[in-house]
Amino acid sequence: MLAAQLDLGTGVFGVNEVPIPDPQPGWVRVKVRACGVCLTDLHMLKGELRGIHRQDGLLTLGHEIAGEVDLLGEGVDTWRQGDRVAIALLHYKDGGEFTVGVDFDGGWAEYVVVPASTLVAIPDSLPFDVAAIVPDAVSTPWAAITETAAVRPGESVAVWGVGGVGTHAVQILRFVGAAPIIAVDPLPEARDRALRLGADFVIDPCAEDAVEKIKSLTGGTGVNVAFDFVGTSSIELQLLAASAPFGRTIWVGANSKPFTLDVPGILLFFRQQIRGHYASGPAAVPDLLRLLGLGRLDFSTSISGRFPLSEISTAIEHLEYKVDNPVRLVVVP
Ligand SMILES: [Zn+2]
């Protein structure tokens, strides 16, 4: 089969012919029908990010996966061949969290083997490409908003970066009743999309001071919750500056660069909190798939491009250079 693999040591990336993997006991082989292309993959390809549990050797990337159950490993009896499934991002083992496509082989391949515990059934009405983006691109902002930030109806929020993940954050914030929702993004297409999908106000940070504008839109106090879906040090400081007293700032965008907080005292006087966020708990993907199946939430407009596995490099390029303003790109092996 074909698999798009990154050599974690040398950084060499390519589509390789590899043997179809067999599932170990407790694992399942899934025929991949769609797999997302994510900024996290881009960070890995550039060598800016590595899994906690895996730093060398060949790794098949791709962590937003949907497909059909193909072969059950020993001891698995809860699934049948042909079942339509999405794969949750995290596998919990020995007290650790292992991320598919980061710590073990992922879904940029014709087949993937994963722990049976990570499979979630998808509603018949849901296409594979939309199901594929639920683990991570939808479940990460969902958990950031409902768990880490615990946004309450009526709270004011600002979202930095309304691209492939922040766009979903706007939709979810609308769903949970946040108000107003303020989206910050330099791209006009992204701002227009955010307005269409539920933002009340948008800010172009290149044209105006985002912090000042947020303050003026919230009666001078700032927002209750500020989310970063970009992952840039300068933005982390803006989040704090735009937060109200008792405000929570939530870091979701991957950022490994150090930065300095000039006036740490403001956190103390204003009782503000900084909370890091990663992925989602075990309930997020099943909850979201149920909401999608019932038509309460809809992310079908997010699939902005489909590529065969052999053209994965083009998909990556489109994501990196925002060719045709992508929301989510998927490979269809
Ligand atoms: Zn992702």
GROMACS .gro file of C-alpha atoms and ligand atoms in nm:
model
  334
    1MET     CA    1   0.000   0.000   0.000
    2LEU     CA    2   0.098   0.366  -0.024
    3ALA     CA    3   0.188   0.562   0.290
    4ALA     CA    4   0.308   0.924   0.323
    5GLN     CA    5   0.594   0.901   0.569
    6LEU     CA    6   0.822   1.145   0.748
    7ASP     CA    7   1.167   1.039   0.863
    8LEU     CA    8   1.162   1.200   1.208
    9GLY     CA    9   1.541   1.199   1.225
   10THR     CA   10   1.635   1.341   0.884
   11GLY     CA   11   1.313   1.529   0.801
   12VAL     CA   12   1.283   1.354   0.462
   13PHE     CA   13   0.920   1.316   0.354
   14GLY     CA   14   0.773   1.104   0.074
   15VAL     CA   15   0.503   0.865  -0.041
   16ASN     CA   16   0.638   0.511  -0.002
   17GLU     CA   17   0.521   0.161  -0.093
   18VAL     CA   18   0.495  -0.031   0.237
   19PRO     CA   19   0.338  -0.362   0.350
   20ILE     CA   20  -0.028  -0.350   0.464
   21PRO     CA   21  -0.003  -0.359   0.847
   22ASP     CA   22  -0.167  -0.631   1.057
   23PRO     CA   23  -0.344  -0.538   1.380
   24GLN     CA   24  -0.190  -0.656   1.707
   25PRO     CA   25  -0.423  -0.794   1.978
   26GLY     CA   26  -0.676  -0.529   2.083
   27TRP     CA   27  -0.614  -0.325   1.767
   28VAL     CA   28  -0.810  -0.291   1.444
   29ARG     CA   29  -0.709  -0.234   1.082
   30VAL     CA   30  -0.911   0.042   0.918
   31LYS     CA   31  -0.933   0.113   0.545
   32VAL     CA   32  -0.880   0.488   0.530
   33ARG     CA   33  -1.153   0.673   0.336
   34ALA     CA   34  -1.048   1.027   0.428
   35CYS     CA   35  -0.771   1.186   0.634
   36GLY     CA   36  -0.727   1.554   0.713
   37VAL     CA   37  -0.421   1.766   0.640
   38CYS     CA   38  -0.356   1.983   0.943
   39LEU     CA   39  -0.121   2.261   1.056
   40THR     CA   40   0.011   2.013   1.313
   41ASP     CA   41   0.134   1.801   1.021
   42LEU     CA   42   0.299   2.111   0.875
   43HIS     CA   43   0.473   2.179   1.210
   44MET     CA   44   0.598   1.818   1.209
   45LEU     CA   45   0.719   1.837   0.848
   46LYS     CA   46   0.915   2.153   0.931
   47GLY     CA   47   1.071   1.983   1.234
   48GLU     CA   48   0.904   2.225   1.478
   49LEU     CA   49   0.705   1.957   1.653
   50ARG     CA   50   0.763   1.597   1.760
   51GLY     CA   51   0.555   1.350   1.957
   52ILE     CA   52   0.639   1.292   2.322
   53HIS     CA   53   0.675   0.918   2.263
   54ARG     CA   54   0.840   0.911   1.920
   55GLN     CA   55   1.138   1.110   1.797
   56ASP     CA   56   1.301   0.899   1.526
   57GLY     CA   57   1.238   0.652   1.246
   58LEU     CA   58   0.976   0.657   0.970
   59LEU     CA   59   0.632   0.776   1.077
   60THR     CA   60   0.314   0.780   0.867
   61LEU     CA   61   0.151   1.117   0.938
   62GLY     CA   62  -0.221   1.200   0.944
   63HIS     CA   63  -0.432   1.217   1.259
   64GLU     CA   64  -0.780   1.314   1.134
   65ILE     CA   65  -0.903   0.980   1.009
   66ALA     CA   66  -1.231   0.819   0.901
   67GLY     CA   67  -1.277   0.489   0.725
   68GLU     CA   68  -1.416   0.138   0.736
   69VAL     CA   69  -1.320  -0.143   0.972
   70ASP     CA   70  -1.118  -0.392   0.768
   71LEU     CA   71  -0.963  -0.651   1.003
   72LEU     CA   72  -0.999  -0.715   1.377
   73GLY     CA   73  -0.701  -0.796   1.597
   74GLU     CA   74  -0.719  -1.078   1.851
   75GLY     CA   75  -0.966  -1.013   2.131
   76VAL     CA   76  -1.167  -0.743   1.950
   77ASP     CA   77  -1.533  -0.837   1.914
   78THR     CA   78  -1.716  -0.504   1.932
   79TRP     CA   79  -1.669  -0.413   1.564
   80ARG     CA   80  -1.746  -0.578   1.232
   81GLN     CA   81  -1.581  -0.551   0.894
   82GLY     CA   82  -1.733  -0.260   0.702
   83ASP     CA   83  -1.835  -0.056   1.008
   84ARG     CA   84  -1.801   0.317   0.937
   85VAL     CA   85  -1.575   0.478   1.196
   86ALA     CA   86  -1.382   0.788   1.292
   87ILE     CA   87  -1.062   0.752   1.495
   88ALA     CA   88  -1.016   0.951   1.815
   89LEU     CA   89  -0.684   1.131   1.840
   90LEU     CA   90  -0.558   0.991   2.170
   91HIS     CA   91  -0.475   0.640   2.283
   92TYR     CA   92  -0.433   0.611   2.661
   93LYS     CA   93  -0.170   0.358   2.766
   94ASP     CA   94   0.044   0.308   3.077
   95GLY     CA   95  -0.066   0.645   3.214
   96GLY     CA   96   0.045   0.823   2.895
   97GLU     CA   97  -0.136   0.978   2.598
   98PHE     CA   98  -0.030   0.858   2.253
   99THR     CA   99  -0.144   1.060   1.949
  100VAL     CA  100  -0.221   0.879   1.624
  101GLY     CA  101  -0.009   1.013   1.336
  102VAL     CA  102   0.228   1.174   1.589
  103ASP     CA  103   0.338   0.899   1.830
  104PHE     CA  104   0.239   0.605   1.608
  105ASP     CA  105   0.152   0.558   1.239
  106GLY     CA  106  -0.145   0.760   1.116
  107GLY     CA  107  -0.387   0.783   0.826
  108TRP     CA  108  -0.196   0.927   0.530
  109ALA     CA  109  -0.205   0.570   0.398
  110GLU     CA  110  -0.445   0.321   0.245
  111TYR     CA  111  -0.475   0.136   0.576
  112VAL     CA  112  -0.404   0.224   0.938
  113VAL     CA  113  -0.396   0.006   1.250
  114VAL     CA  114  -0.527   0.165   1.571
  115PRO     CA  115  -0.638   0.055   1.919
  116ALA     CA  116  -1.004  -0.060   1.912
  117SER     CA  117  -1.070   0.183   2.198
  118THR     CA  118  -1.009   0.480   1.965
  119LEU     CA  119  -1.284   0.383   1.716
  120VAL     CA  120  -1.609   0.578   1.719
  121ALA     CA  121  -1.906   0.480   1.498
  122ILE     CA  122  -2.016   0.753   1.256
  123PRO     CA  123  -2.378   0.820   1.155
  124ASP     CA  124  -2.476   0.681   0.812
  125SER     CA  125  -2.576   1.030   0.702
  126LEU     CA  126  -2.227   1.169   0.760
  127PRO     CA  127  -1.977   1.158   0.471
  128PHE     CA  128  -1.628   1.021   0.549
  129ASP     CA  129  -1.455   1.351   0.475
  130VAL     CA  130  -1.667   1.545   0.726
  131ALA     CA  131  -1.632   1.263   0.983
  132ALA     CA  132  -1.252   1.271   0.935
  133ILE     CA  133  -1.218   1.631   1.053
  134VAL     CA  134  -1.420   1.575   1.372
  135PRO     CA  135  -1.130   1.423   1.570
  136ASP     CA  136  -0.902   1.726   1.616
  137ALA     CA  137  -1.019   2.002   1.377
  138VAL     CA  138  -1.361   2.006   1.542
  139SER     CA  139  -1.308   1.817   1.868
  140THR     CA  140  -1.006   2.028   1.971
  141PRO     CA  141  -1.193   2.363   1.962
  142TRP     CA  142  -1.500   2.186   2.106
  143ALA     CA  143  -1.302   2.070   2.411
  144ALA     CA  144  -1.113   2.401   2.435
  145ILE     CA  145  -1.445   2.585   2.453
  146THR     CA  146  -1.660   2.346   2.657
  147GLU     CA  147  -1.397   2.193   2.888
  148THR     CA  148  -1.078   2.399   2.919
  149ALA     CA  149  -1.244   2.743   2.892
  150ALA     CA  150  -1.587   2.623   3.015
  151VAL     CA  151  -1.754   2.909   2.827
  152ARG     CA  152  -2.092   3.003   2.970
  153PRO     CA  153  -2.382   3.143   2.762
  154GLY     CA  154  -2.356   3.519   2.737
  155GLU     CA  155  -1.980   3.538   2.793
  156SER     CA  156  -1.781   3.756   2.556
  157VAL     CA  157  -1.508   3.587   2.356
  158ALA     CA  158  -1.235   3.670   2.106
  159VAL     CA  159  -1.079   3.419   1.867
  160TRP     CA  160  -0.737   3.484   1.710
  161GLY     CA  161  -0.698   3.294   1.385
  162VAL     CA  162  -1.017   3.181   1.208
  163GLY     CA  163  -0.860   2.936   0.965
  164GLY     CA  164  -0.907   2.559   0.966
  165VAL     CA  165  -0.966   2.521   1.340
  166GLY     CA  166  -1.065   2.871   1.454
  167THR     CA  167  -1.351   2.867   1.200
  168HIS     CA  168  -1.500   2.571   1.384
  169ALA     CA  169  -1.444   2.752   1.715
  170VAL     CA  170  -1.667   3.036   1.590
  171GLN     CA  171  -1.944   2.789   1.500
  172ILE     CA  172  -1.918   2.611   1.835
  173LEU     CA  173  -1.908   2.940   2.030
  174ARG     CA  174  -2.227   3.041   1.852
  175PHE     CA  175  -2.378   2.702   1.943
  176VAL     CA  176  -2.294   2.739   2.315
  177GLY     CA  177  -2.425   3.095   2.329
  178ALA     CA  178  -2.111   3.308   2.366
  179ALA     CA  179  -2.175   3.679   2.294
  180PRO     CA  180  -2.030   3.878   2.145
  181ILE     CA  181  -1.798   3.661   1.935
  182ILE     CA  182  -1.506   3.864   1.800
  183ALA     CA  183  -1.282   3.709   1.534
  184VAL     CA  184  -0.931   3.841   1.464
  185ASP     CA  185  -0.763   3.745   1.136
  186PRO     CA  186  -0.558   3.932   0.874
  187LEU     CA  187  -0.720   3.746   0.581
  188PRO     CA  188  -1.036   3.912   0.443
  189GLU     CA  189  -1.179   3.577   0.323
  190ALA     CA  190  -1.136   3.427   0.670
  191ARG     CA  191  -1.307   3.729   0.830
  192ASP     CA  192  -1.599   3.711   0.585
  193ARG     CA  193  -1.637   3.339   0.654
  194ALA     CA  194  -1.630   3.401   1.031
  195LEU     CA  195  -1.911   3.656   0.993
  196ARG     CA  196  -2.115   3.409   0.787
  197LEU     CA  197  -2.064   3.131   1.044
  198GLY     CA  198  -2.154   3.326   1.355
  199ALA     CA  199  -1.901   3.595   1.454
  200ASP     CA  200  -2.059   3.923   1.563
  201PHE     CA  201  -1.753   4.137   1.489
  202VAL     CA  202  -1.429   4.086   1.295
  203ILE     CA  203  -1.098   4.265   1.328
  204ASP     CA  204  -0.813   4.296   1.079
  205PRO     CA  205  -0.508   4.308   1.309
  206CYS     CA  206  -0.298   4.461   1.029
  207ALA     CA  207  -0.536   4.755   0.989
  208GLU     CA  208  -0.622   4.829   1.352
  209ASP     CA  209  -0.508   4.759   1.707
  210ALA     CA  210  -0.690   4.435   1.794
  211VAL     CA  211  -0.663   4.487   2.171
  212GLU     CA  212  -0.800   4.844   2.157
  213LYS     CA  213  -1.081   4.738   1.927
  214ILE     CA  214  -1.179   4.445   2.151
  215LYS     CA  215  -1.185   4.678   2.451
  216SER     CA  216  -1.409   4.922   2.268
  217LEU     CA  217  -1.645   4.641   2.160
  218THR     CA  218  -1.678   4.521   2.521
  219GLY     CA  219  -1.740   4.851   2.697
  220GLY     CA  220  -1.375   4.893   2.787
  221THR     CA  221  -1.339   4.574   2.993
  222GLY     CA  222  -1.206   4.318   2.745
  223VAL     CA  223  -1.339   3.969   2.680
  224ASN     CA  224  -1.418   3.696   2.932
  225VAL     CA  225  -1.233   3.440   2.722
  226ALA     CA  226  -0.962   3.487   2.459
  227PHE     CA  227  -0.859   3.195   2.236
  228ASP     CA  228  -0.539   3.161   2.037
  229PHE     CA  229  -0.567   2.930   1.737
  230VAL     CA  230  -0.252   3.068   1.573
  231GLY     CA  231   0.038   2.981   1.803
  232THR     CA  232   0.260   3.289   1.782
  233SER     CA  233   0.429   3.446   2.081
  234SER     CA  234   0.320   3.803   2.003
  235ILE     CA  235  -0.042   3.691   1.999
  236GLU     CA  236  -0.021   3.525   2.340
  237LEU     CA  237   0.054   3.867   2.490
  238GLN     CA  238  -0.238   4.028   2.302
  239LEU     CA  239  -0.474   3.766   2.444
  240LEU     CA  240  -0.382   3.870   2.796
  241ALA     CA  241  -0.408   4.239   2.717
  242ALA     CA  242  -0.755   4.191   2.564
  243SER     CA  243  -0.890   3.989   2.858
  244ALA     CA  244  -1.125   4.122   3.122
  245PRO     CA  245  -1.056   4.089   3.495
  246PHE     CA  246  -1.106   3.722   3.587
  247GLY     CA  247  -1.066   3.646   3.215
  248ARG     CA  248  -0.930   3.317   3.083
  249THR     CA  249  -0.685   3.303   2.797
  250ILE     CA  250  -0.670   2.969   2.621
  251TRP     CA  251  -0.367   2.863   2.418
  252VAL     CA  252  -0.462   2.613   2.151
  253GLY     CA  253  -0.228   2.692   1.860
  254ALA     CA  254   0.098   2.499   1.880
  255ASN     CA  255   0.379   2.732   1.992
  256SER     CA  256   0.713   2.611   2.119
  257LYS     CA  257   0.895   2.946   2.114
  258PRO     CA  258   0.967   3.115   2.448
  259PHE     CA  259   0.840   3.465   2.521
  260THR     CA  260   0.844   3.714   2.806
  261LEU     CA  261   0.549   3.854   2.992
  262ASP     CA  262   0.664   4.207   3.080
  263VAL     CA  263   0.410   4.277   3.351
  264PRO     CA  264   0.321   3.946   3.520
  265GLY     CA  265   0.157   4.150   3.798
  266ILE     CA  266  -0.150   4.208   3.582
  267LEU     CA  267  -0.241   3.840   3.613
  268LEU     CA  268  -0.240   3.876   3.989
  269PHE     CA  269  -0.430   4.205   4.019
  270PHE     CA  270  -0.690   4.106   3.760
  271ARG     CA  271  -0.706   3.737   3.871
  272GLN     CA  272  -0.654   3.632   3.513
  273GLN     CA  273  -0.569   3.279   3.407
  274ILE     CA  274  -0.369   3.127   3.125
  275ARG     CA  275  -0.481   2.776   3.033
  276GLY     CA  276  -0.313   2.545   2.784
  277HIS     CA  277  -0.525   2.321   2.571
  278TYR     CA  278  -0.449   2.005   2.372
  279ALA     CA  279  -0.679   1.766   2.182
  280SER     CA  280  -0.993   1.649   2.364
  281GLY     CA  281  -1.118   1.401   2.621
  282PRO     CA  282  -1.281   1.067   2.534
  283ALA     CA  283  -1.638   1.209   2.528
  284ALA     CA  284  -1.576   1.483   2.269
  285VAL     CA  285  -1.578   1.283   1.945
  286PRO     CA  286  -1.885   1.065   2.031
  287ASP     CA  287  -2.072   1.377   2.153
  288LEU     CA  288  -1.989   1.568   1.834
  289LEU     CA  289  -2.077   1.281   1.602
  290ARG     CA  290  -2.416   1.257   1.775
  291LEU     CA  291  -2.473   1.632   1.734
  292LEU     CA  292  -2.376   1.611   1.368
  293GLY     CA  293  -2.600   1.308   1.314
  294LEU     CA  294  -2.895   1.502   1.460
  295GLY     CA  295  -2.817   1.805   1.245
  296ARG     CA  296  -2.747   2.036   1.542
  297LEU     CA  297  -2.404   2.124   1.410
  298ASP     CA  298  -2.286   2.119   1.049
  299PHE     CA  299  -1.926   2.135   0.929
  300SER     CA  300  -1.988   2.015   0.573
  301THR     CA  301  -1.884   2.351   0.423
  302SER     CA  302  -1.540   2.307   0.584
  303ILE     CA  303  -1.413   2.050   0.332
  304SER     CA  304  -1.248   2.283   0.083
  305GLY     CA  305  -1.030   2.038  -0.109
  306ARG     CA  306  -0.983   1.664  -0.168
  307PHE     CA  307  -0.654   1.513  -0.290
  308PRO     CA  308  -0.541   1.160  -0.375
  309LEU     CA  309  -0.264   1.031  -0.149
  310SER     CA  310  -0.013   1.057  -0.435
  311GLU     CA  311  -0.074   1.435  -0.439
  312ILE     CA  312  -0.027   1.486  -0.065
  313SER     CA  313   0.259   1.730  -0.127
  314THR     CA  314   0.024   1.954  -0.328
  315ALA     CA  315  -0.228   1.943  -0.044
  316ILE     CA  316   0.043   2.043   0.205
  317GLU     CA  317   0.149   2.329  -0.023
  318HIS     CA  318  -0.211   2.450  -0.054
  319LEU     CA  319  -0.241   2.452   0.327
  320GLU     CA  320   0.093   2.623   0.385
  321TYR     CA  321   0.038   2.900   0.127
  322LYS     CA  322  -0.340   2.916   0.179
  323VAL     CA  323  -0.406   2.846  -0.190
  324ASP     CA  324  -0.779   2.906  -0.254
  325ASN     CA  325  -0.834   2.996   0.113
  326PRO     CA  326  -0.863   2.640   0.253
  327VAL     CA  327  -1.057   2.550   0.567
  328ARG     CA  328  -0.988   2.176   0.581
  329LEU     CA  329  -0.812   1.973   0.314
  330VAL     CA  330  -0.845   1.596   0.312
  331VAL     CA  331  -0.660   1.317   0.136
  332VAL     CA  332  -0.873   1.037  -0.005
  333PRO     CA  333  -0.646   0.732  -0.040
  334ZN      ZN  334  -0.511   1.821   1.325
   0.00000   0.00000   0.00000
